[in-house]
PDB file of C-alpha atoms in Angstrom:
ATOM      1  CA  MET A   1     113.277  84.266 142.312  1.00 50.00           C
ATOM      2  CA  ALA A   2     114.400  81.857 139.599  1.00 55.00           C
ATOM      3  CA  ASP A   3     110.905  81.506 138.106  1.00 71.00           C
ATOM      4  CA  LYS A   4     110.219  85.242 137.936  1.00 83.00           C
ATOM      5  CA  LYS A   5     108.905  86.295 134.544  1.00 91.00           C
ATOM      6  CA  PRO A   6     110.962  88.829 132.577  1.00 96.00           C
ATOM      7  CA  ARG A   7     109.462  92.307 132.710  1.00 97.00           C
ATOM      8  CA  ILE A   8     108.626  93.876 129.335  1.00 98.00           C
ATOM      9  CA  LEU A   9     107.790  97.553 128.833  1.00 98.00           C
ATOM     10  CA  VAL A  10     105.495  98.438 125.907  1.00 98.00           C
ATOM     11  CA  SER A  11     104.965 101.916 124.464  1.00 97.00           C
ATOM     12  CA  ASN A  12     104.196 103.558 121.123  1.00 94.00           C
ATOM     13  CA  ASP A  13     103.327 106.858 119.444  1.00 88.00           C
ATOM     14  CA  ASP A  14      99.764 106.065 118.320  1.00 88.00           C
ATOM     15  CA  GLY A  15      98.336 106.222 121.835  1.00 89.00           C
ATOM     16  CA  TYR A  16      97.584 103.810 124.663  1.00 92.00           C
ATOM     17  CA  PHE A  17      94.287 102.813 123.007  1.00 91.00           C
ATOM     18  CA  SER A  18      95.655 101.970 119.537  1.00 94.00           C
ATOM     19  CA  GLU A  19      95.045  98.698 117.735  1.00 95.00           C
ATOM     20  CA  GLY A  20      98.747  98.200 117.014  1.00 95.00           C
ATOM     21  CA  LEU A  21      99.702  98.540 120.678  1.00 97.00           C
ATOM     22  CA  ARG A  22      97.041  96.046 121.733  1.00 97.00           C
ATOM     23  CA  ALA A  23      98.315  93.598 119.104  1.00 97.00           C
ATOM     24  CA  LEU A  24     101.862  93.960 120.430  1.00 98.00           C
ATOM     25  CA  VAL A  25     100.746  93.512 124.037  1.00 97.00           C
ATOM     26  CA  ASP A  26      98.820  90.356 123.129  1.00 97.00           C
ATOM     27  CA  ALA A  27     101.838  89.035 121.229  1.00 97.00           C
ATOM     28  CA  VAL A  28     104.395  89.445 124.025  1.00 97.00           C
ATOM     29  CA  SER A  29     102.201  88.832 127.084  1.00 97.00           C
ATOM     30  CA  PRO A  30     102.915  85.060 127.098  1.00 97.00           C
ATOM     31  CA  LEU A  31     106.634  85.878 127.320  1.00 97.00           C
ATOM     32  CA  GLY A  32     106.699  87.979 130.476  1.00 96.00           C
ATOM     33  CA  GLU A  33     105.117  90.523 132.779  1.00 97.00           C
ATOM     34  CA  VAL A  34     103.973  93.333 130.502  1.00 97.00           C
ATOM     35  CA  TRP A  35     103.724  96.970 131.528  1.00 98.00           C
ATOM     36  CA  VAL A  36     102.228  99.562 129.159  1.00 97.00           C
ATOM     37  CA  VAL A  37     103.214 103.221 129.455  1.00 97.00           C
ATOM     38  CA  ALA A  38     102.146 105.124 126.344  1.00 96.00           C
ATOM     39  CA  PRO A  39     100.937 108.568 125.245  1.00 95.00           C
ATOM     40  CA  ASP A  40      97.304 109.426 125.926  1.00 91.00           C
ATOM     41  CA  ARG A  41      96.819 110.522 122.315  1.00 88.00           C
ATOM     42  CA  GLU A  42      98.398 110.053 118.896  1.00 81.00           C
ATOM     43  CA  GLN A  43     101.924 111.477 118.736  1.00 77.00           C
ATOM     44  CA  SER A  44     103.026 110.382 115.255  1.00 78.00           C
ATOM     45  CA  ALA A  45     106.162 112.154 113.989  1.00 73.00           C
ATOM     46  CA  ALA A  46     106.796 113.586 117.464  1.00 81.00           C
ATOM     47  CA  SER A  47     110.395 112.400 117.119  1.00 83.00           C
ATOM     48  CA  HIS A  48     112.442 112.493 120.336  1.00 85.00           C
ATOM     49  CA  ALA A  49     110.811 115.536 121.923  1.00 82.00           C
ATOM     50  CA  ILE A  50     110.645 115.591 125.711  1.00 89.00           C
ATOM     51  CA  SER A  51     108.547 117.923 127.877  1.00 87.00           C
ATOM     52  CA  LEU A  52     110.798 120.105 130.022  1.00 89.00           C
ATOM     53  CA  HIS A  53     108.600 123.185 130.410  1.00 92.00           C
ATOM     54  CA  ARG A  54     105.298 121.772 131.640  1.00 93.00           C
ATOM     55  CA  PRO A  55     104.226 119.129 134.158  1.00 93.00           C
ATOM     56  CA  LEU A  56     103.212 115.679 132.977  1.00 94.00           C
ATOM     57  CA  ARG A  57     100.273 113.638 134.205  1.00 96.00           C
ATOM     58  CA  ILE A  58     100.008 109.844 134.421  1.00 97.00           C
ATOM     59  CA  THR A  59      96.616 108.101 134.343  1.00 97.00           C
ATOM     60  CA  GLU A  60      96.342 104.466 135.397  1.00 96.00           C
ATOM     61  CA  VAL A  61      94.015 102.880 132.846  1.00 95.00           C
ATOM     62  CA  ARG A  62      94.125  99.477 134.502  1.00 94.00           C
ATOM     63  CA  GLU A  63      96.676  97.328 136.271  1.00 95.00           C
ATOM     64  CA  ARG A  64     100.148  97.831 134.738  1.00 96.00           C
ATOM     65  CA  TRP A  65      98.662 100.038 131.957  1.00 97.00           C
ATOM     66  CA  PHE A  66      99.277 103.805 132.043  1.00 97.00           C
ATOM     67  CA  ALA A  67      98.546 106.796 129.789  1.00 97.00           C
ATOM     68  CA  VAL A  68     100.879 109.818 129.796  1.00 96.00           C
ATOM     69  CA  ASP A  69      99.851 113.263 128.545  1.00 94.00           C
ATOM     70  CA  GLY A  70     103.215 113.710 126.842  1.00 92.00           C
ATOM     71  CA  THR A  71     105.400 112.442 124.041  1.00 94.00           C
ATOM     72  CA  PRO A  72     106.566 108.876 123.369  1.00 94.00           C
ATOM     73  CA  ALA A  73     109.978 109.756 124.829  1.00 94.00           C
ATOM     74  CA  ASP A  74     108.256 111.207 127.915  1.00 95.00           C
ATOM     75  CA  SER A  75     106.410 107.903 128.327  1.00 96.00           C
ATOM     76  CA  ALA A  76     109.592 105.858 128.209  1.00 97.00           C
ATOM     77  CA  TYR A  77     111.378 108.257 130.552  1.00 97.00           C
ATOM     78  CA  LEU A  78     108.590 108.190 133.150  1.00 97.00           C
ATOM     79  CA  ALA A  79     108.262 104.434 132.907  1.00 97.00           C
ATOM     80  CA  LEU A  80     111.943 103.738 133.536  1.00 97.00           C
ATOM     81  CA  ASN A  81     112.762 106.555 135.934  1.00 97.00           C
ATOM     82  CA  HIS A  82     109.538 106.571 137.954  1.00 97.00           C
ATOM     83  CA  LEU A  83     106.985 103.786 137.541  1.00 97.00           C
ATOM     84  CA  LEU A  84     109.506 100.953 137.123  1.00 97.00           C
ATOM     85  CA  LYS A  85     112.604 102.492 138.642  1.00 95.00           C
ATOM     86  CA  ASP A  86     112.854  99.892 141.428  1.00 95.00           C
ATOM     87  CA  ASP A  87     112.516  96.898 139.099  1.00 95.00           C
ATOM     88  CA  ARG A  88     113.421  97.872 135.577  1.00 96.00           C
ATOM     89  CA  PRO A  89     112.340  95.785 132.576  1.00 97.00           C
ATOM     90  CA  GLN A  90     114.609  93.371 130.741  1.00 97.00           C
ATOM     91  CA  LEU A  91     113.304  94.591 127.376  1.00 98.00           C
ATOM     92  CA  MET A  92     111.326  97.460 125.907  1.00 98.00           C
ATOM     93  CA  VAL A  93     109.180  97.180 122.769  1.00 98.00           C
ATOM     94  CA  SER A  94     107.456  99.997 120.900  1.00 97.00           C
ATOM     95  CA  GLY A  95     104.627  99.841 118.372  1.00 89.00           C
ATOM     96  CA  ILE A  96     103.208  98.250 116.422  1.00 96.00           C
ATOM     97  CA  ASN A  97     103.234 101.503 114.468  1.00 93.00           C
ATOM     98  CA  HIS A  98     100.403 102.246 112.064  1.00 94.00           C
ATOM     99  CA  GLY A  99     102.692 102.850 109.096  1.00 91.00           C
ATOM    100  CA  ALA A 100     106.299 102.557 107.970  1.00 92.00           C
ATOM    101  CA  ASN A 101     109.418 103.696 109.767  1.00 93.00           C
ATOM    102  CA  LEU A 102     111.960 103.052 107.041  1.00 94.00           C
ATOM    103  CA  ALA A 103     115.126 104.953 106.141  1.00 91.00           C
ATOM    104  CA  ASP A 104     115.031 108.592 107.316  1.00 90.00           C
ATOM    105  CA  ASP A 105     111.678 107.958 109.033  1.00 89.00           C
ATOM    106  CA  VAL A 106     113.611 106.844 112.126  1.00 91.00           C
ATOM    107  CA  ASN A 107     114.611 110.485 112.699  1.00 91.00           C
ATOM    108  CA  TYR A 108     110.985 111.636 112.909  1.00 90.00           C
ATOM    109  CA  SER A 109     109.256 108.591 114.333  1.00 91.00           C
ATOM    110  CA  GLY A 110     107.776 108.707 117.812  1.00 91.00           C
ATOM    111  CA  THR A 111     107.656 104.912 117.805  1.00 94.00           C
ATOM    112  CA  VAL A 112     111.409 104.697 117.287  1.00 95.00           C
ATOM    113  CA  ALA A 113     111.978 107.591 119.724  1.00 94.00           C
ATOM    114  CA  ALA A 114     110.263 105.727 122.560  1.00 95.00           C
ATOM    115  CA  ALA A 115     112.558 102.773 121.936  1.00 96.00           C
ATOM    116  CA  ARG A 116     115.580 105.050 121.520  1.00 96.00           C
ATOM    117  CA  GLU A 117     114.896 106.787 124.838  1.00 96.00           C
ATOM    118  CA  SER A 118     114.696 103.423 126.567  1.00 97.00           C
ATOM    119  CA  ALA A 119     117.955 102.290 124.962  1.00 97.00           C
ATOM    120  CA  LEU A 120     119.616 105.548 126.013  1.00 96.00           C
ATOM    121  CA  LEU A 121     118.506 104.729 129.558  1.00 96.00           C
ATOM    122  CA  GLY A 122     120.111 101.310 129.359  1.00 96.00           C
ATOM    123  CA  ILE A 123     117.215  99.030 128.374  1.00 97.00           C
ATOM    124  CA  PRO A 124     117.520  96.957 125.159  1.00 97.00           C
ATOM    125  CA  SER A 125     114.702  98.085 122.870  1.00 97.00           C
ATOM    126  CA  ILE A 126     112.876  97.123 119.679  1.00 98.00           C
ATOM    127  CA  ALA A 127     110.554  99.307 117.580  1.00 97.00           C
ATOM    128  CA  PHE A 128     107.964  97.546 115.395  1.00 98.00           C
ATOM    129  CA  SER A 129     106.212  99.154 112.416  1.00 96.00           C
ATOM    130  CA  LEU A 130     103.699  97.887 109.867  1.00 96.00           C
ATOM    131  CA  VAL A 131     104.351  99.180 106.344  1.00 93.00           C
ATOM    132  CA  SER A 132     100.729  99.590 105.383  1.00 87.00           C
ATOM    133  CA  ARG A 133      97.831 101.968 105.125  1.00 85.00           C
ATOM    134  CA  ALA A 134      94.422 101.426 106.693  1.00 81.00           C
ATOM    135  CA  PRO A 135      92.830  98.967 107.108  1.00 89.00           C
ATOM    136  CA  PHE A 136      95.672  97.509 109.165  1.00 92.00           C
ATOM    137  CA  ASP A 137      96.187  93.781 109.646  1.00 94.00           C
ATOM    138  CA  PHE A 138      98.668  93.279 112.472  1.00 95.00           C
ATOM    139  CA  GLN A 139      98.630  89.477 112.603  1.00 95.00           C
ATOM    140  CA  TYR A 140     101.956  88.855 110.830  1.00 96.00           C
ATOM    141  CA  ALA A 141     103.717  91.750 112.559  1.00 97.00           C
ATOM    142  CA  ALA A 142     102.487  90.469 115.923  1.00 97.00           C
ATOM    143  CA  ARG A 143     103.656  86.920 115.187  1.00 96.00           C
ATOM    144  CA  PHE A 144     107.106  88.178 114.237  1.00 97.00           C
ATOM    145  CA  ALA A 145     107.225  90.418 117.296  1.00 97.00           C
ATOM    146  CA  ARG A 146     106.563  87.433 119.553  1.00 97.00           C
ATOM    147  CA  SER A 147     109.287  85.389 117.841  1.00 96.00           C
ATOM    148  CA  LEU A 148     111.877  88.182 117.923  1.00 97.00           C
ATOM    149  CA  VAL A 149     111.135  89.118 121.532  1.00 98.00           C
ATOM    150  CA  ALA A 150     111.368  85.470 122.566  1.00 97.00           C
ATOM    151  CA  ALA A 151     114.746  85.207 120.849  1.00 97.00           C
ATOM    152  CA  ALA A 152     115.956  88.422 122.503  1.00 97.00           C
ATOM    153  CA  LEU A 153     114.905  87.253 125.965  1.00 97.00           C
ATOM    154  CA  ALA A 154     116.678  83.928 125.361  1.00 96.00           C
ATOM    155  CA  GLN A 155     120.050  85.630 124.904  1.00 95.00           C
ATOM    156  CA  PRO A 156     122.438  85.318 127.881  1.00 93.00           C
ATOM    157  CA  LYS A 157     123.012  89.063 127.829  1.00 93.00           C
ATOM    158  CA  LEU A 158     121.788  91.822 125.519  1.00 94.00           C
ATOM    159  CA  PRO A 159     123.733  95.048 124.920  1.00 93.00           C
ATOM    160  CA  SER A 160     122.156  97.638 127.216  1.00 90.00           C
ATOM    161  CA  ARG A 161     121.890 100.120 124.360  1.00 94.00           C
ATOM    162  CA  MET A 162     120.608  97.667 121.777  1.00 96.00           C
ATOM    163  CA  LEU A 163     118.125  99.388 119.458  1.00 97.00           C
ATOM    164  CA  LEU A 164     116.385  97.554 116.619  1.00 97.00           C
ATOM    165  CA  SER A 165     113.938  98.997 114.113  1.00 96.00           C
ATOM    166  CA  VAL A 166     111.654  96.376 112.561  1.00 97.00           C
ATOM    167  CA  ASN A 167     109.432  96.994 109.533  1.00 96.00           C
ATOM    168  CA  VAL A 168     106.872  94.420 108.418  1.00 97.00           C
ATOM    169  CA  PRO A 169     105.378  94.539 104.918  1.00 95.00           C
ATOM    170  CA  ARG A 170     101.661  94.326 104.350  1.00 93.00           C
ATOM    171  CA  GLY A 171     100.356  90.787 103.982  1.00 92.00           C
ATOM    172  CA  GLU A 172     102.252  87.580 104.672  1.00 92.00           C
ATOM    173  CA  PRO A 173     106.023  88.169 104.513  1.00 93.00           C
ATOM    174  CA  THR A 174     108.440  85.787 102.787  1.00 89.00           C
ATOM    175  CA  GLY A 175     110.960  85.829 105.627  1.00 94.00           C
ATOM    176  CA  TYR A 176     113.134  88.443 107.274  1.00 96.00           C
ATOM    177  CA  ALA A 177     116.524  90.038 106.699  1.00 95.00           C
ATOM    178  CA  ILE A 178     119.045  92.017 108.742  1.00 96.00           C
ATOM    179  CA  THR A 179     119.277  95.349 106.952  1.00 95.00           C
ATOM    180  CA  ARG A 180     120.775  98.817 106.884  1.00 94.00           C
ATOM    181  CA  LEU A 181     118.806 102.040 106.618  1.00 90.00           C
ATOM    182  CA  GLY A 182     117.893 102.988 103.088  1.00 88.00           C
ATOM    183  CA  ARG A 183     117.070 106.347 101.548  1.00 86.00           C
ATOM    184  CA  HIS A 184     113.663 107.516 100.464  1.00 79.00           C
ATOM    185  CA  SER A 185     111.495 110.583  99.969  1.00 77.00           C
ATOM    186  CA  TYR A 186     107.827 111.498 100.191  1.00 76.00           C
ATOM    187  CA  GLY A 187     108.340 114.639  98.166  1.00 71.00           C
ATOM    188  CA  TYR A 188     108.801 118.115  99.571  1.00 77.00           C
ATOM    189  CA  ASN A 189     105.546 119.856  98.776  1.00 81.00           C
ATOM    190  CA  VAL A 190     104.353 122.843 100.758  1.00 87.00           C
ATOM    191  CA  VAL A 191     100.652 123.557 100.234  1.00 88.00           C
ATOM    192  CA  GLU A 192      99.692 127.162 100.938  1.00 92.00           C
ATOM    193  CA  LYS A 193      96.078 127.983 101.798  1.00 93.00           C
ATOM    194  CA  GLU A 194      94.123 130.847 103.331  1.00 93.00           C
ATOM    195  CA  ASP A 195      91.794 130.716 106.333  1.00 93.00           C
ATOM    196  CA  PRO A 196      88.424 132.550 106.491  1.00 94.00           C
ATOM    197  CA  ARG A 197      90.159 135.585 108.046  1.00 94.00           C
ATOM    198  CA  GLY A 198      92.602 135.914 105.194  1.00 93.00           C
ATOM    199  CA  ARG A 199      95.610 134.522 107.038  1.00 95.00           C
ATOM    200  CA  LYS A 200      97.847 132.059 105.235  1.00 94.00           C
ATOM    201  CA  TYR A 201      98.596 128.603 106.590  1.00 92.00           C
ATOM    202  CA  TYR A 202     100.656 125.708 105.293  1.00 89.00           C
ATOM    203  CA  TRP A 203     100.561 121.920 105.033  1.00 84.00           C
ATOM    204  CA  ILE A 204     103.969 120.273 104.802  1.00 79.00           C
ATOM    205  CA  GLY A 205     104.881 116.725 103.766  1.00 73.00           C
ATOM    206  CA  GLY A 206     104.212 115.042 100.447  1.00 68.00           C
ATOM    207  CA  ASN A 207     102.713 111.807  99.134  1.00 72.00           C
ATOM    208  CA  GLU A 208     105.091 111.182  96.225  1.00 69.00           C
ATOM    209  CA  TYR A 209     106.956 108.189  97.648  1.00 74.00           C
ATOM    210  CA  GLU A 210     110.112 106.860  96.054  1.00 78.00           C
ATOM    211  CA  HIS A 211     113.163 105.098  97.427  1.00 82.00           C
ATOM    212  CA  GLU A 212     116.689 104.535  96.181  1.00 81.00           C
ATOM    213  CA  ASP A 213     117.585 101.054  95.014  1.00 84.00           C
ATOM    214  CA  ILE A 214     120.152 100.127  97.678  1.00 89.00           C
ATOM    215  CA  PRO A 215     120.752  96.365  98.000  1.00 92.00           C
ATOM    216  CA  GLY A 216     120.446  95.222 101.589  1.00 92.00           C
ATOM    217  CA  SER A 217     118.500  98.305 102.675  1.00 93.00           C
ATOM    218  CA  ASP A 218     115.300  98.218 104.683  1.00 92.00           C
ATOM    219  CA  CYS A 219     113.424  99.871 101.794  1.00 93.00           C
ATOM    220  CA  ASN A 220     114.492  97.254  99.259  1.00 93.00           C
ATOM    221  CA  VAL A 221     113.826  94.326 101.570  1.00 94.00           C
ATOM    222  CA  VAL A 222     110.327  95.509 102.506  1.00 94.00           C
ATOM    223  CA  HIS A 223     109.114  96.988  99.224  1.00 92.00           C
ATOM    224  CA  LEU A 224     110.865  94.856  96.613  1.00 93.00           C
ATOM    225  CA  GLU A 225     111.417  91.532  98.384  1.00 93.00           C
ATOM    226  CA  ARG A 226     108.318  91.522 100.638  1.00 94.00           C
ATOM    227  CA  ARG A 227     110.425  90.542 103.642  1.00 95.00           C
ATOM    228  CA  ILE A 228     110.590  91.882 107.186  1.00 97.00           C
ATOM    229  CA  SER A 229     113.536  94.191 107.795  1.00 95.00           C
ATOM    230  CA  VAL A 230     115.417  94.200 111.099  1.00 97.00           C
ATOM    231  CA  THR A 231     117.752  97.189 111.284  1.00 96.00           C
ATOM    232  CA  PRO A 232     120.173  97.659 114.193  1.00 97.00           C
ATOM    233  CA  LEU A 233     120.624 101.339 115.057  1.00 96.00           C
ATOM    234  CA  ASN A 234     123.270 103.051 117.176  1.00 93.00           C
ATOM    235  CA  PHE A 235     123.939 106.434 118.756  1.00 91.00           C
ATOM    236  CA  GLU A 236     127.255 107.310 117.100  1.00 88.00           C
ATOM    237  CA  LEU A 237     126.569 110.510 115.142  1.00 86.00           C
ATOM    238  CA  THR A 238     130.149 111.744 114.869  1.00 88.00           C
ATOM    239  CA  ASP A 239     131.361 111.952 111.257  1.00 89.00           C
ATOM    240  CA  THR A 240     134.989 110.863 111.657  1.00 87.00           C
ATOM    241  CA  GLN A 241     135.824 111.548 107.990  1.00 89.00           C
ATOM    242  CA  ALA A 242     134.601 115.113 108.386  1.00 92.00           C
ATOM    243  CA  MET A 243     136.818 115.494 111.471  1.00 89.00           C
ATOM    244  CA  THR A 244     139.849 114.797 109.299  1.00 89.00           C
ATOM    245  CA  ALA A 245     138.687 117.124 106.532  1.00 91.00           C
ATOM    246  CA  LEU A 246     138.029 119.949 108.996  1.00 91.00           C
ATOM    247  CA  LYS A 247     141.722 119.946 109.951  1.00 90.00           C
ATOM    248  CA  ASP A 248     142.481 121.630 106.631  1.00 89.00           C
ATOM    249  CA  TRP A 249     140.200 124.585 107.352  1.00 92.00           C
ATOM    250  CA  LYS A 250     142.055 127.775 108.205  1.00 89.00           C
ATOM    251  CA  LEU A 251     140.266 129.919 110.783  1.00 92.00           C
ATOM    252  CA  GLU A 252     141.807 133.353 111.053  1.00 90.00           C
ATOM    253  CA  GLY A 253     142.561 134.368 114.624  1.00 91.00           C
ATOM    254  CA  PHE A 254     141.840 130.958 116.175  1.00 91.00           C
ATOM    255  CA  PRO A 255     144.438 128.242 116.691  1.00 88.00           C
ATOM    256  CA  ARG A 256     143.284 124.651 116.376  1.00 87.00           C
ATOM    257  CA  VAL A 257     144.042 122.289 119.259  1.00 88.00           C
ATOM    258  CA  ASP A 258     144.088 118.514 118.769  1.00 84.00           C
ATOM    259  CA  VAL A 259     142.135 116.697 121.477  1.00 80.00           C
ATOM    260  CA  GLY A 260     142.634 112.977 121.976  1.00 72.00           C
ATOM    261  CA  ARG A 261     142.693 110.166 119.464  1.00 62.00           C
ATOM    262  CA  GLY A 262     139.274 111.021 118.018  1.00 49.00           C
ATOM    263  CA  GLY A 263     140.741 113.957 116.123  1.00 45.00           C
ATOM    264  CA  ASP A 264     143.815 112.130 114.786  1.00 45.00           C
TER     265      ASP A 264
END
């Protein structure tokens, strides 16, 4: 039908009940038929883990709104390969995350992983994150999400593996910029403690944030310029320069064979 609304899948890593997810759903609902398939509990920093060694359960919370007792990637996988397999969405959005997903964060983020899994399965995807600590004010992130999603849906054709990571600074932004991933660190502290039975345990992850000053990076745009960063991501992990360098390695007892143009 010509007047059929575009279908939009929404997920996250903070859980199906989170304030950021509700803000994102409210923002994009006027633009299409929204389906929510999200973890049944917080899964922050779950990265792209999927559950291969235990069964998963889906709970219907209400119409077109489901909770999955698995990871963010599990939620996206079940949504696209089970719940919506006969009428897949035109777009997938993830978030709004309660916190930043800048620079190397994209490797750990469950919010980005849900979007990445959807993109891997052929659905253009956008991950939204709010660079803030509690209390969270999602109004500006939600407004930008609606505008960006509307623009995406207006395109004649989106790349099936399109993956965007959006980070919104706290407060009212001064605009947005197309960025590259930056580099940052939270420190590398390991805190060792002892439980009441004398056994040691450890807390990892620090709070000493700093980022490199890289013009055009998501970190600079968000932290220094107070703008929204929109970072296109891809799936090409092959280091072609390293392929060339590896040709000079001499491995005793093993001949090297050139395979295709990628190794030239």
